[in-house]
């Protein structure tokens, strides 16, 4: 169809050429800026005009990490230059000069954060942007009083909260948040574990939150820590583990194809070290927990007979259960029967081999691994 005498194909072609020309000009402009800025850098030019050049380059390419390094060098020799009041003899002059320097640093750091924010909104997964914002916060801690520095760190928590609202699975955002929390805790001389745990629950219960690996990982770190901080006893720890198993089981039942859920489920079921939720769980209680989880997975497998994550979990958990049965009773196993119910391990192994056969078919990329596992089961 023609449009004012110009066919669509001709219009598309002319527009493409026009766009190509714009791209060429933009590239030429970028290369010219890079060349000019690198010349300034080679000359050890740490002037404000050079700082402005880095701004232009980084707006076009925020992944240019050496340009960020140059920018930081300039800032340290200009706006963030250290201040030595010893040269001033008059006390009033010292106070006035110190306050002026303090205010100038605050202004410079705020401007630097204002510069990176629009870029971060467009490039939320650019590591160098997050890294530069962290650097500005570190400078606040070095140069400013702890009270003023704390304001910067806490304000940044609001920013990362906003960024994670936009993309709750942004790995860089979660990593950055962990760093912020750690520093704020130092400044406040207190723990934020409880609040962060509530935050992760809000995330995983939100729309699409069950798929958030970072949030589940945070729970695996925060729950043991909070239990230690609150001096929880063994029963309270087992109750916490039961609550988490119930939470993750609901998520797995809803979406067994989500790999992030299985990482957390594996942590809950198998972790027994100091980083576990209930590290001193009596053997009898652990046996009961593992048996229950395995049975629930078998039931889920009936509805999803070829779901590889369910199969892989069973292939992992059943041998772990068999090994646990062979361990001596725990000192806390007062109620454990002297004679445990006989278990047909040969039948269990037969079932494991069937699961491994299915895995070879549904997960062919790891077929060799499943064949090796089956061989070990047969030779055991």
mmCIF file of C-alpha atoms in Angstrom:
data_model
loop_
_atom_site.group_PDB
_atom_site.id
_atom_site.type_symbol
_atom_site.label_atom_id
_atom_site.label_comp_id
_atom_site.label_asym_id
_atom_site.label_seq_id
_atom_site.Cartn_x
_atom_site.Cartn_y
_atom_site.Cartn_z
ATOM 1 C CA UNK A 1 0.000 0.000 0.000
ATOM 2 C CA UNK A 2 1.255 3.464 -0.886
ATOM 3 C CA UNK A 3 1.211 6.308 1.570
ATOM 4 C CA UNK A 4 1.443 9.778 -0.011
ATOM 5 C CA UNK A 5 3.251 8.263 -2.999
ATOM 6 C CA UNK A 6 5.808 6.340 -0.875
ATOM 7 C CA UNK A 7 5.481 2.581 -0.572
ATOM 8 C CA UNK A 8 5.870 0.944 2.832
ATOM 9 C CA UNK A 9 8.973 -0.954 1.701
ATOM 10 C CA UNK A 10 10.610 2.245 0.417
ATOM 11 C CA UNK A 11 9.674 4.047 3.634
ATOM 12 C CA UNK A 12 11.086 1.224 5.767
ATOM 13 C CA UNK A 13 14.290 1.182 3.740
ATOM 14 C CA UNK A 14 14.761 4.953 3.938
ATOM 15 C CA UNK A 15 14.099 4.892 7.662
ATOM 16 C CA UNK A 16 16.620 2.128 8.147
ATOM 17 C CA UNK A 17 19.281 4.127 6.320
ATOM 18 C CA UNK A 18 18.384 7.180 8.379
ATOM 19 C CA UNK A 19 18.694 5.171 11.564
ATOM 20 C CA UNK A 20 22.018 3.749 10.418
ATOM 21 C CA UNK A 21 23.289 7.260 9.824
ATOM 22 C CA UNK A 22 22.173 8.302 13.318
ATOM 23 C CA UNK A 23 23.947 5.288 14.779
ATOM 24 C CA UNK A 24 27.122 6.107 12.868
ATOM 25 C CA UNK A 25 27.084 9.690 14.115
ATOM 26 C CA UNK A 26 26.437 8.546 17.656
ATOM 27 C CA UNK A 27 29.345 6.111 17.469
ATOM 28 C CA UNK A 28 31.641 8.797 16.082
ATOM 29 C CA UNK A 29 30.615 11.136 18.889
ATOM 30 C CA UNK A 30 31.217 8.426 21.480
ATOM 31 C CA UNK A 31 34.651 7.491 20.115
ATOM 32 C CA UNK A 32 35.667 11.143 20.003
ATOM 33 C CA UNK A 33 34.623 11.600 23.640
ATOM 34 C CA UNK A 34 36.477 8.465 24.699
ATOM 35 C CA UNK A 35 39.604 9.589 22.882
ATOM 36 C CA UNK A 36 39.479 13.056 24.456
ATOM 37 C CA UNK A 37 38.825 11.680 27.933
ATOM 38 C CA UNK A 38 41.603 9.102 27.724
ATOM 39 C CA UNK A 39 43.995 11.822 26.573
ATOM 40 C CA UNK A 40 43.100 13.839 29.667
ATOM 41 C CA UNK A 41 43.641 10.771 31.795
ATOM 42 C CA UNK A 42 47.066 10.044 30.290
ATOM 43 C CA UNK A 43 48.003 13.651 31.102
ATOM 44 C CA UNK A 44 46.879 13.153 34.735
ATOM 45 C CA UNK A 45 44.255 15.818 34.248
ATOM 46 C CA UNK A 46 41.966 15.658 37.274
ATOM 47 C CA UNK A 47 40.015 18.827 36.586
ATOM 48 C CA UNK A 48 36.283 19.447 36.795
ATOM 49 C CA UNK A 49 36.145 19.661 33.004
ATOM 50 C CA UNK A 50 37.545 16.117 32.840
ATOM 51 C CA UNK A 51 34.898 15.019 35.320
ATOM 52 C CA UNK A 52 32.258 16.403 32.961
ATOM 53 C CA UNK A 53 33.808 14.439 30.099
ATOM 54 C CA UNK A 54 33.517 11.195 32.068
ATOM 55 C CA UNK A 55 29.858 12.028 32.659
ATOM 56 C CA UNK A 56 29.245 12.248 28.923
ATOM 57 C CA UNK A 57 31.048 8.965 28.220
ATOM 58 C CA UNK A 58 29.368 7.045 31.034
ATOM 59 C CA UNK A 59 25.921 8.244 30.050
ATOM 60 C CA UNK A 60 26.538 6.629 26.685
ATOM 61 C CA UNK A 61 28.268 3.527 28.057
ATOM 62 C CA UNK A 62 27.929 2.820 31.802
ATOM 63 C CA UNK A 63 29.807 -0.487 31.347
ATOM 64 C CA UNK A 64 33.086 1.371 30.748
ATOM 65 C CA UNK A 65 34.635 0.466 34.108
ATOM 66 C CA UNK A 66 38.007 2.171 33.574
ATOM 67 C CA UNK A 67 36.101 5.407 33.033
ATOM 68 C CA UNK A 68 34.487 4.938 36.452
ATOM 69 C CA UNK A 69 37.965 4.508 37.923
ATOM 70 C CA UNK A 70 39.099 7.754 36.327
ATOM 71 C CA UNK A 71 35.988 9.514 37.599
ATOM 72 C CA UNK A 72 36.720 8.390 41.154
ATOM 73 C CA UNK A 73 40.303 9.635 40.871
ATOM 74 C CA UNK A 74 39.032 13.053 39.809
ATOM 75 C CA UNK A 75 36.495 13.207 42.633
ATOM 76 C CA UNK A 76 39.144 12.371 45.228
ATOM 77 C CA UNK A 77 41.308 15.207 43.939
ATOM 78 C CA UNK A 78 38.499 17.760 43.678
ATOM 79 C CA UNK A 79 35.160 17.564 45.478
ATOM 80 C CA UNK A 80 36.288 14.865 47.926
ATOM 81 C CA UNK A 81 39.756 16.212 48.612
ATOM 82 C CA UNK A 82 40.776 15.568 52.219
ATOM 83 C CA UNK A 83 40.752 18.556 54.564
ATOM 84 C CA UNK A 84 43.472 19.307 57.119
ATOM 85 C CA UNK A 85 42.403 21.963 59.656
ATOM 86 C CA UNK A 86 45.809 21.992 61.390
ATOM 87 C CA UNK A 87 47.013 24.780 59.112
ATOM 88 C CA UNK A 88 44.416 27.099 60.658
ATOM 89 C CA UNK A 89 45.270 28.641 64.008
ATOM 90 C CA UNK A 90 42.006 30.377 64.843
ATOM 91 C CA UNK A 91 39.406 28.019 66.355
ATOM 92 C CA UNK A 92 36.492 29.828 64.764
ATOM 93 C CA UNK A 93 38.186 29.543 61.385
ATOM 94 C CA UNK A 94 38.695 25.804 61.936
ATOM 95 C CA UNK A 95 35.030 25.308 62.802
ATOM 96 C CA UNK A 96 33.880 27.376 59.845
ATOM 97 C CA UNK A 97 36.232 25.670 57.377
ATOM 98 C CA UNK A 98 35.351 22.200 58.674
ATOM 99 C CA UNK A 99 31.631 22.888 58.315
ATOM 100 C CA UNK A 100 32.145 24.226 54.798
ATOM 101 C CA UNK A 101 34.169 21.155 53.803
ATOM 102 C CA UNK A 102 31.577 18.884 55.378
ATOM 103 C CA UNK A 103 28.796 20.562 53.417
ATOM 104 C CA UNK A 104 30.760 20.423 50.167
ATOM 105 C CA UNK A 105 31.363 16.680 50.581
ATOM 106 C CA UNK A 106 27.681 16.013 51.267
ATOM 107 C CA UNK A 107 26.736 18.026 48.186
ATOM 108 C CA UNK A 108 29.269 16.184 46.010
ATOM 109 C CA UNK A 109 28.166 12.739 47.181
ATOM 110 C CA UNK A 110 24.507 13.574 46.631
ATOM 111 C CA UNK A 111 25.276 14.863 43.144
ATOM 112 C CA UNK A 112 27.144 11.660 42.365
ATOM 113 C CA UNK A 113 24.169 9.568 43.446
ATOM 114 C CA UNK A 114 21.855 11.795 41.409
ATOM 115 C CA UNK A 115 24.100 11.231 38.396
ATOM 116 C CA UNK A 116 23.978 7.431 38.652
ATOM 117 C CA UNK A 117 20.276 7.026 39.500
ATOM 118 C CA UNK A 118 18.831 7.674 36.002
ATOM 119 C CA UNK A 119 21.450 5.328 34.562
ATOM 120 C CA UNK A 120 20.586 2.658 37.113
ATOM 121 C CA UNK A 121 16.917 2.856 36.169
ATOM 122 C CA UNK A 122 17.832 2.174 32.540
ATOM 123 C CA UNK A 123 20.639 -0.323 33.258
ATOM 124 C CA UNK A 124 19.587 -2.036 36.535
ATOM 125 C CA UNK A 125 21.938 -4.980 35.986
ATOM 126 C CA UNK A 126 25.066 -2.972 35.259
ATOM 127 C CA UNK A 127 27.524 -4.016 37.967
ATOM 128 C CA UNK A 128 29.666 -0.874 37.633
ATOM 129 C CA UNK A 129 26.756 1.411 38.482
ATOM 130 C CA UNK A 130 26.057 -0.479 41.708
ATOM 131 C CA UNK A 131 29.771 -0.542 42.436
ATOM 132 C CA UNK A 132 30.109 3.223 42.014
ATOM 133 C CA UNK A 133 27.141 3.948 44.272
ATOM 134 C CA UNK A 134 28.719 1.714 46.898
ATOM 135 C CA UNK A 135 31.948 3.657 46.549
ATOM 136 C CA UNK A 136 30.142 6.939 47.255
ATOM 137 C CA UNK A 137 28.697 5.421 50.430
ATOM 138 C CA UNK A 138 32.128 4.222 51.506
ATOM 139 C CA UNK A 139 33.461 7.740 51.006
ATOM 140 C CA UNK A 140 30.659 9.037 53.225
ATOM 141 C CA UNK A 141 31.835 6.670 55.975
ATOM 142 C CA UNK A 142 35.459 7.748 55.556
ATOM 143 C CA UNK A 143 34.944 11.507 55.335
ATOM 144 C CA UNK A 144 31.762 12.289 57.258
ATOM 145 C CA UNK A 145 30.735 11.719 60.862
ATOM 146 C CA UNK A 146 29.026 8.401 61.605
ATOM 147 C CA UNK A 147 25.642 10.117 61.994
ATOM 148 C CA UNK A 148 25.791 11.725 58.563
ATOM 149 C CA UNK A 149 27.242 8.592 56.981
ATOM 150 C CA UNK A 150 24.387 6.530 58.431
ATOM 151 C CA UNK A 151 21.881 8.811 56.703
ATOM 152 C CA UNK A 152 23.467 8.042 53.344
ATOM 153 C CA UNK A 153 23.445 4.277 53.937
ATOM 154 C CA UNK A 154 19.848 4.226 55.195
ATOM 155 C CA UNK A 155 18.665 6.408 52.329
ATOM 156 C CA UNK A 156 20.280 3.964 49.933
ATOM 157 C CA UNK A 157 18.201 1.165 51.458
ATOM 158 C CA UNK A 158 15.127 2.997 50.216
ATOM 159 C CA UNK A 159 16.632 3.133 46.729
ATOM 160 C CA UNK A 160 17.461 -0.568 46.581
ATOM 161 C CA UNK A 161 13.999 -1.361 47.925
ATOM 162 C CA UNK A 162 12.532 0.605 45.037
ATOM 163 C CA UNK A 163 14.808 -1.155 42.538
ATOM 164 C CA UNK A 164 13.823 -4.585 43.847
ATOM 165 C CA UNK A 165 10.173 -3.595 43.585
ATOM 166 C CA UNK A 166 10.793 -2.973 39.888
ATOM 167 C CA UNK A 167 12.666 -6.272 39.486
ATOM 168 C CA UNK A 168 12.537 -8.518 42.552
ATOM 169 C CA UNK A 169 14.990 -10.996 41.027
ATOM 170 C CA UNK A 170 17.776 -8.533 40.295
ATOM 171 C CA UNK A 171 20.825 -10.358 41.653
ATOM 172 C CA UNK A 172 22.899 -7.167 41.834
ATOM 173 C CA UNK A 173 20.152 -5.490 43.849
ATOM 174 C CA UNK A 174 20.033 -8.316 46.394
ATOM 175 C CA UNK A 175 23.804 -8.414 46.732
ATOM 176 C CA UNK A 176 23.843 -4.644 47.196
ATOM 177 C CA UNK A 177 21.080 -4.836 49.795
ATOM 178 C CA UNK A 178 23.075 -7.366 51.834
ATOM 179 C CA UNK A 179 26.064 -5.018 51.837
ATOM 180 C CA UNK A 180 23.891 -2.073 52.890
ATOM 181 C CA UNK A 181 22.273 -3.996 55.730
ATOM 182 C CA UNK A 182 25.646 -5.169 57.012
ATOM 183 C CA UNK A 183 26.982 -1.615 57.102
ATOM 184 C CA UNK A 184 23.820 -0.126 58.626
ATOM 185 C CA UNK A 185 23.972 -2.745 61.371
ATOM 186 C CA UNK A 186 27.531 -1.656 62.157
ATOM 187 C CA UNK A 187 26.498 1.985 62.289
ATOM 188 C CA UNK A 188 23.434 1.247 64.416
ATOM 189 C CA UNK A 189 25.260 -1.360 66.527
ATOM 190 C CA UNK A 190 22.238 -3.639 66.244
ATOM 191 C CA UNK A 191 20.684 -6.409 64.193
ATOM 192 C CA UNK A 192 18.225 -6.003 61.341
ATOM 193 C CA UNK A 193 17.811 -9.745 60.802
ATOM 194 C CA UNK A 194 14.174 -9.845 61.893
ATOM 195 C CA UNK A 195 13.149 -6.983 59.623
ATOM 196 C CA UNK A 196 15.035 -8.460 56.676
ATOM 197 C CA UNK A 197 13.416 -11.844 57.257
ATOM 198 C CA UNK A 198 9.999 -10.183 57.151
ATOM 199 C CA UNK A 199 11.067 -8.445 53.948
ATOM 200 C CA UNK A 200 11.998 -11.751 52.269
ATOM 201 C CA UNK A 201 8.644 -13.256 53.255
ATOM 202 C CA UNK A 202 6.857 -10.283 51.729
ATOM 203 C CA UNK A 203 8.850 -10.820 48.532
ATOM 204 C CA UNK A 204 8.245 -14.570 48.186
ATOM 205 C CA UNK A 205 4.554 -14.157 48.961
ATOM 206 C CA UNK A 206 4.219 -11.420 46.343
ATOM 207 C CA UNK A 207 3.378 -11.877 42.684
ATOM 208 C CA UNK A 208 6.061 -14.094 41.146
ATOM 209 C CA UNK A 209 8.000 -14.088 44.410
ATOM 210 C CA UNK A 210 8.125 -17.855 44.734
ATOM 211 C CA UNK A 211 10.583 -17.869 41.820
ATOM 212 C CA UNK A 212 12.961 -15.525 43.623
ATOM 213 C CA UNK A 213 16.141 -17.495 44.314
ATOM 214 C CA UNK A 214 17.799 -14.563 46.090
ATOM 215 C CA UNK A 215 14.913 -14.187 48.547
ATOM 216 C CA UNK A 216 14.959 -17.904 49.403
ATOM 217 C CA UNK A 217 18.722 -17.800 49.817
ATOM 218 C CA UNK A 218 18.388 -14.857 52.182
ATOM 219 C CA UNK A 219 15.959 -16.843 54.308
ATOM 220 C CA UNK A 220 18.484 -19.681 54.553
ATOM 221 C CA UNK A 221 20.982 -17.185 55.989
ATOM 222 C CA UNK A 222 18.679 -15.050 58.129
ATOM 223 C CA UNK A 223 16.646 -17.712 59.940
ATOM 224 C CA UNK A 224 19.620 -19.509 61.568
ATOM 225 C CA UNK A 225 21.134 -16.152 62.432
ATOM 226 C CA UNK A 226 17.942 -14.838 64.037
ATOM 227 C CA UNK A 227 17.448 -18.070 65.993
ATOM 228 C CA UNK A 228 20.984 -17.717 67.344
ATOM 229 C CA UNK A 229 20.481 -14.051 68.222
ATOM 230 C CA UNK A 230 17.292 -14.888 70.116
ATOM 231 C CA UNK A 231 18.860 -17.929 71.841
ATOM 232 C CA UNK A 232 16.086 -20.229 70.650
ATOM 233 C CA UNK A 233 16.054 -23.769 72.047
ATOM 234 C CA UNK A 234 15.972 -27.010 70.077
ATOM 235 C CA UNK A 235 12.193 -27.306 69.939
ATOM 236 C CA UNK A 236 11.763 -23.733 68.758
ATOM 237 C CA UNK A 237 14.321 -24.370 66.026
ATOM 238 C CA UNK A 238 12.483 -27.496 64.895
ATOM 239 C CA UNK A 239 9.234 -25.521 64.863
ATOM 240 C CA UNK A 240 10.901 -22.905 62.656
ATOM 241 C CA UNK A 241 12.123 -25.647 60.321
ATOM 242 C CA UNK A 242 8.642 -27.131 60.144
ATOM 243 C CA UNK A 243 7.174 -23.720 59.258
ATOM 244 C CA UNK A 244 9.695 -23.259 56.447
ATOM 245 C CA UNK A 245 9.075 -26.756 55.107
ATOM 246 C CA UNK A 246 5.364 -26.039 55.029
ATOM 247 C CA UNK A 247 5.978 -22.749 53.197
ATOM 248 C CA UNK A 248 8.270 -24.264 50.571
ATOM 249 C CA UNK A 249 6.100 -27.354 50.146
ATOM 250 C CA UNK A 250 3.148 -25.166 49.178
ATOM 251 C CA UNK A 251 5.347 -23.376 46.662
ATOM 252 C CA UNK A 252 6.670 -26.633 45.190
ATOM 253 C CA UNK A 253 3.184 -28.072 44.887
ATOM 254 C CA UNK A 254 2.107 -24.934 43.043
ATOM 255 C CA UNK A 255 5.091 -24.827 40.688
ATOM 256 C CA UNK A 256 7.377 -27.892 40.777
ATOM 257 C CA UNK A 257 9.193 -26.634 37.650
ATOM 258 C CA UNK A 258 10.799 -23.727 39.522
ATOM 259 C CA UNK A 259 14.417 -24.646 40.256
ATOM 260 C CA UNK A 260 14.911 -21.889 42.855
ATOM 261 C CA UNK A 261 12.419 -23.617 45.153
ATOM 262 C CA UNK A 262 14.373 -26.864 45.083
ATOM 263 C CA UNK A 263 17.619 -25.239 46.186
ATOM 264 C CA UNK A 264 15.891 -24.014 49.321
ATOM 265 C CA UNK A 265 14.057 -27.312 49.873
ATOM 266 C CA UNK A 266 17.366 -29.164 49.679
ATOM 267 C CA UNK A 267 18.865 -26.807 52.264
ATOM 268 C CA UNK A 268 15.960 -27.419 54.654
ATOM 269 C CA UNK A 269 15.998 -31.201 54.274
ATOM 270 C CA UNK A 270 19.726 -31.954 54.143
ATOM 271 C CA UNK A 271 21.656 -29.162 55.892
ATOM 272 C CA UNK A 272 22.879 -30.329 59.309
ATOM 273 C CA UNK A 273 25.839 -28.051 60.026
ATOM 274 C CA UNK A 274 25.978 -24.891 62.113
ATOM 275 C CA UNK A 275 24.300 -23.023 59.279
ATOM 276 C CA UNK A 276 21.199 -25.205 59.527
ATOM 277 C CA UNK A 277 17.941 -24.042 61.080
ATOM 278 C CA UNK A 278 17.960 -26.964 63.543
ATOM 279 C CA UNK A 279 21.565 -28.262 63.595
ATOM 280 C CA UNK A 280 21.110 -30.361 66.750
ATOM 281 C CA UNK A 281 17.840 -31.944 65.699
ATOM 282 C CA UNK A 282 17.557 -35.420 67.301
ATOM 283 C CA UNK A 283 18.035 -38.326 64.932
ATOM 284 C CA UNK A 284 14.503 -39.622 65.485
ATOM 285 C CA UNK A 285 12.980 -36.233 64.647
ATOM 286 C CA UNK A 286 15.186 -35.883 61.568
ATOM 287 C CA UNK A 287 14.180 -39.358 60.409
ATOM 288 C CA UNK A 288 10.526 -38.422 60.754
ATOM 289 C CA UNK A 289 11.025 -35.153 58.908
ATOM 290 C CA UNK A 290 12.861 -36.774 56.001
ATOM 291 C CA UNK A 291 10.370 -39.626 55.716
ATOM 292 C CA UNK A 292 7.496 -37.139 55.599
ATOM 293 C CA UNK A 293 9.194 -35.010 52.929
ATOM 294 C CA UNK A 294 9.936 -38.060 50.794
ATOM 295 C CA UNK A 295 6.350 -39.274 51.037
ATOM 296 C CA UNK A 296 5.021 -35.854 50.050
ATOM 297 C CA UNK A 297 7.334 -35.815 47.043
ATOM 298 C CA UNK A 298 6.191 -39.281 46.016
ATOM 299 C CA UNK A 299 2.606 -38.064 46.119
ATOM 300 C CA UNK A 300 3.551 -35.035 44.036
ATOM 301 C CA UNK A 301 5.332 -37.315 41.562
ATOM 302 C CA UNK A 302 2.060 -39.121 40.900
ATOM 303 C CA UNK A 303 0.687 -35.887 39.434
ATOM 304 C CA UNK A 304 3.969 -35.035 37.670
ATOM 305 C CA UNK A 305 5.527 -38.433 36.814
ATOM 306 C CA UNK A 306 8.309 -36.988 34.656
ATOM 307 C CA UNK A 307 9.122 -33.825 36.593
ATOM 308 C CA UNK A 308 12.910 -33.912 36.843
ATOM 309 C CA UNK A 309 13.279 -31.777 39.975
ATOM 310 C CA UNK A 310 10.998 -34.070 41.968
ATOM 311 C CA UNK A 311 12.882 -37.109 40.666
ATOM 312 C CA UNK A 312 16.283 -35.561 41.413
ATOM 313 C CA UNK A 313 15.188 -34.679 44.942
ATOM 314 C CA UNK A 314 14.009 -38.232 45.613
ATOM 315 C CA UNK A 315 17.214 -39.708 44.183
ATOM 316 C CA UNK A 316 19.128 -37.447 46.582
ATOM 317 C CA UNK A 317 16.934 -37.717 49.684
ATOM 318 C CA UNK A 318 16.301 -41.469 49.861
ATOM 319 C CA UNK A 319 20.021 -42.424 50.044
ATOM 320 C CA UNK A 320 20.482 -39.661 52.640
ATOM 321 C CA UNK A 321 17.646 -41.208 54.647
ATOM 322 C CA UNK A 322 19.260 -44.633 54.354
ATOM 323 C CA UNK A 323 22.549 -43.229 55.671
ATOM 324 C CA UNK A 324 20.744 -41.515 58.559
ATOM 325 C CA UNK A 325 19.128 -44.789 59.617
ATOM 326 C CA UNK A 326 22.592 -46.291 60.065
ATOM 327 C CA UNK A 327 23.708 -43.533 62.441
ATOM 328 C CA UNK A 328 23.586 -44.202 66.202
ATOM 329 C CA UNK A 329 20.735 -42.582 68.162
ATOM 330 C CA UNK A 330 21.267 -39.019 69.362
ATOM 331 C CA UNK A 331 21.607 -38.322 73.106
ATOM 332 C CA UNK A 332 18.275 -36.476 72.886
ATOM 333 C CA UNK A 333 16.491 -39.477 71.368
ATOM 334 C CA UNK A 334 14.889 -40.477 74.673
ATOM 335 C CA UNK A 335 11.627 -41.542 73.069
ATOM 336 C CA UNK A 336 13.199 -43.527 70.238
ATOM 337 C CA UNK A 337 12.176 -47.182 70.223
ATOM 338 C CA UNK A 338 14.901 -49.713 70.881
ATOM 339 C CA UNK A 339 13.867 -51.536 67.727
ATOM 340 C CA UNK A 340 13.072 -49.481 64.686
ATOM 341 C CA UNK A 341 10.630 -50.623 62.066
ATOM 342 C CA UNK A 342 12.264 -52.846 59.464
ATOM 343 C CA UNK A 343 12.791 -51.122 56.126
ATOM 344 C CA UNK A 344 13.238 -52.942 52.836
ATOM 345 C CA UNK A 345 16.258 -51.053 51.526
ATOM 346 C CA UNK A 346 16.450 -53.295 48.465
ATOM 347 C CA UNK A 347 12.963 -52.160 47.497
ATOM 348 C CA UNK A 348 13.980 -48.540 48.037
ATOM 349 C CA UNK A 349 17.014 -49.016 45.787
ATOM 350 C CA UNK A 350 14.826 -50.601 43.135
ATOM 351 C CA UNK A 351 12.650 -47.500 43.219
ATOM 352 C CA UNK A 352 15.701 -45.223 42.991
ATOM 353 C CA UNK A 353 16.836 -47.116 39.879
ATOM 354 C CA UNK A 354 13.408 -46.591 38.315
ATOM 355 C CA UNK A 355 13.624 -42.862 39.025
ATOM 356 C CA UNK A 356 17.120 -42.748 37.504
ATOM 357 C CA UNK A 357 15.853 -44.462 34.356
ATOM 358 C CA UNK A 358 13.164 -41.824 34.024
ATOM 359 C CA UNK A 359 15.719 -39.072 34.573
ATOM 360 C CA UNK A 360 17.898 -40.444 31.779
ATOM 361 C CA UNK A 361 14.954 -39.983 29.460
ATOM 362 C CA UNK A 362 13.636 -36.599 30.651
ATOM 363 C CA UNK A 363 17.050 -35.034 31.356
ATOM 364 C CA UNK A 364 19.298 -36.460 28.601
ATOM 365 C CA UNK A 365 22.035 -33.830 29.071
ATOM 366 C CA UNK A 366 22.916 -35.470 32.409
ATOM 367 C CA UNK A 367 22.335 -39.028 31.269
ATOM 368 C CA UNK A 368 25.921 -40.088 32.001
ATOM 369 C CA UNK A 369 25.644 -38.879 35.594
ATOM 370 C CA UNK A 370 22.433 -40.830 36.142
ATOM 371 C CA UNK A 371 24.003 -43.963 34.665
ATOM 372 C CA UNK A 372 26.934 -43.633 37.108
ATOM 373 C CA UNK A 373 24.555 -43.183 40.038
ATOM 374 C CA UNK A 374 22.588 -46.257 38.993
ATOM 375 C CA UNK A 375 25.817 -48.252 38.779
ATOM 376 C CA UNK A 376 26.750 -47.249 42.339
ATOM 377 C CA UNK A 377 23.329 -48.267 43.612
ATOM 378 C CA UNK A 378 23.625 -51.703 41.989
ATOM 379 C CA UNK A 379 27.158 -52.246 43.307
ATOM 380 C CA UNK A 380 26.382 -51.113 46.860
#
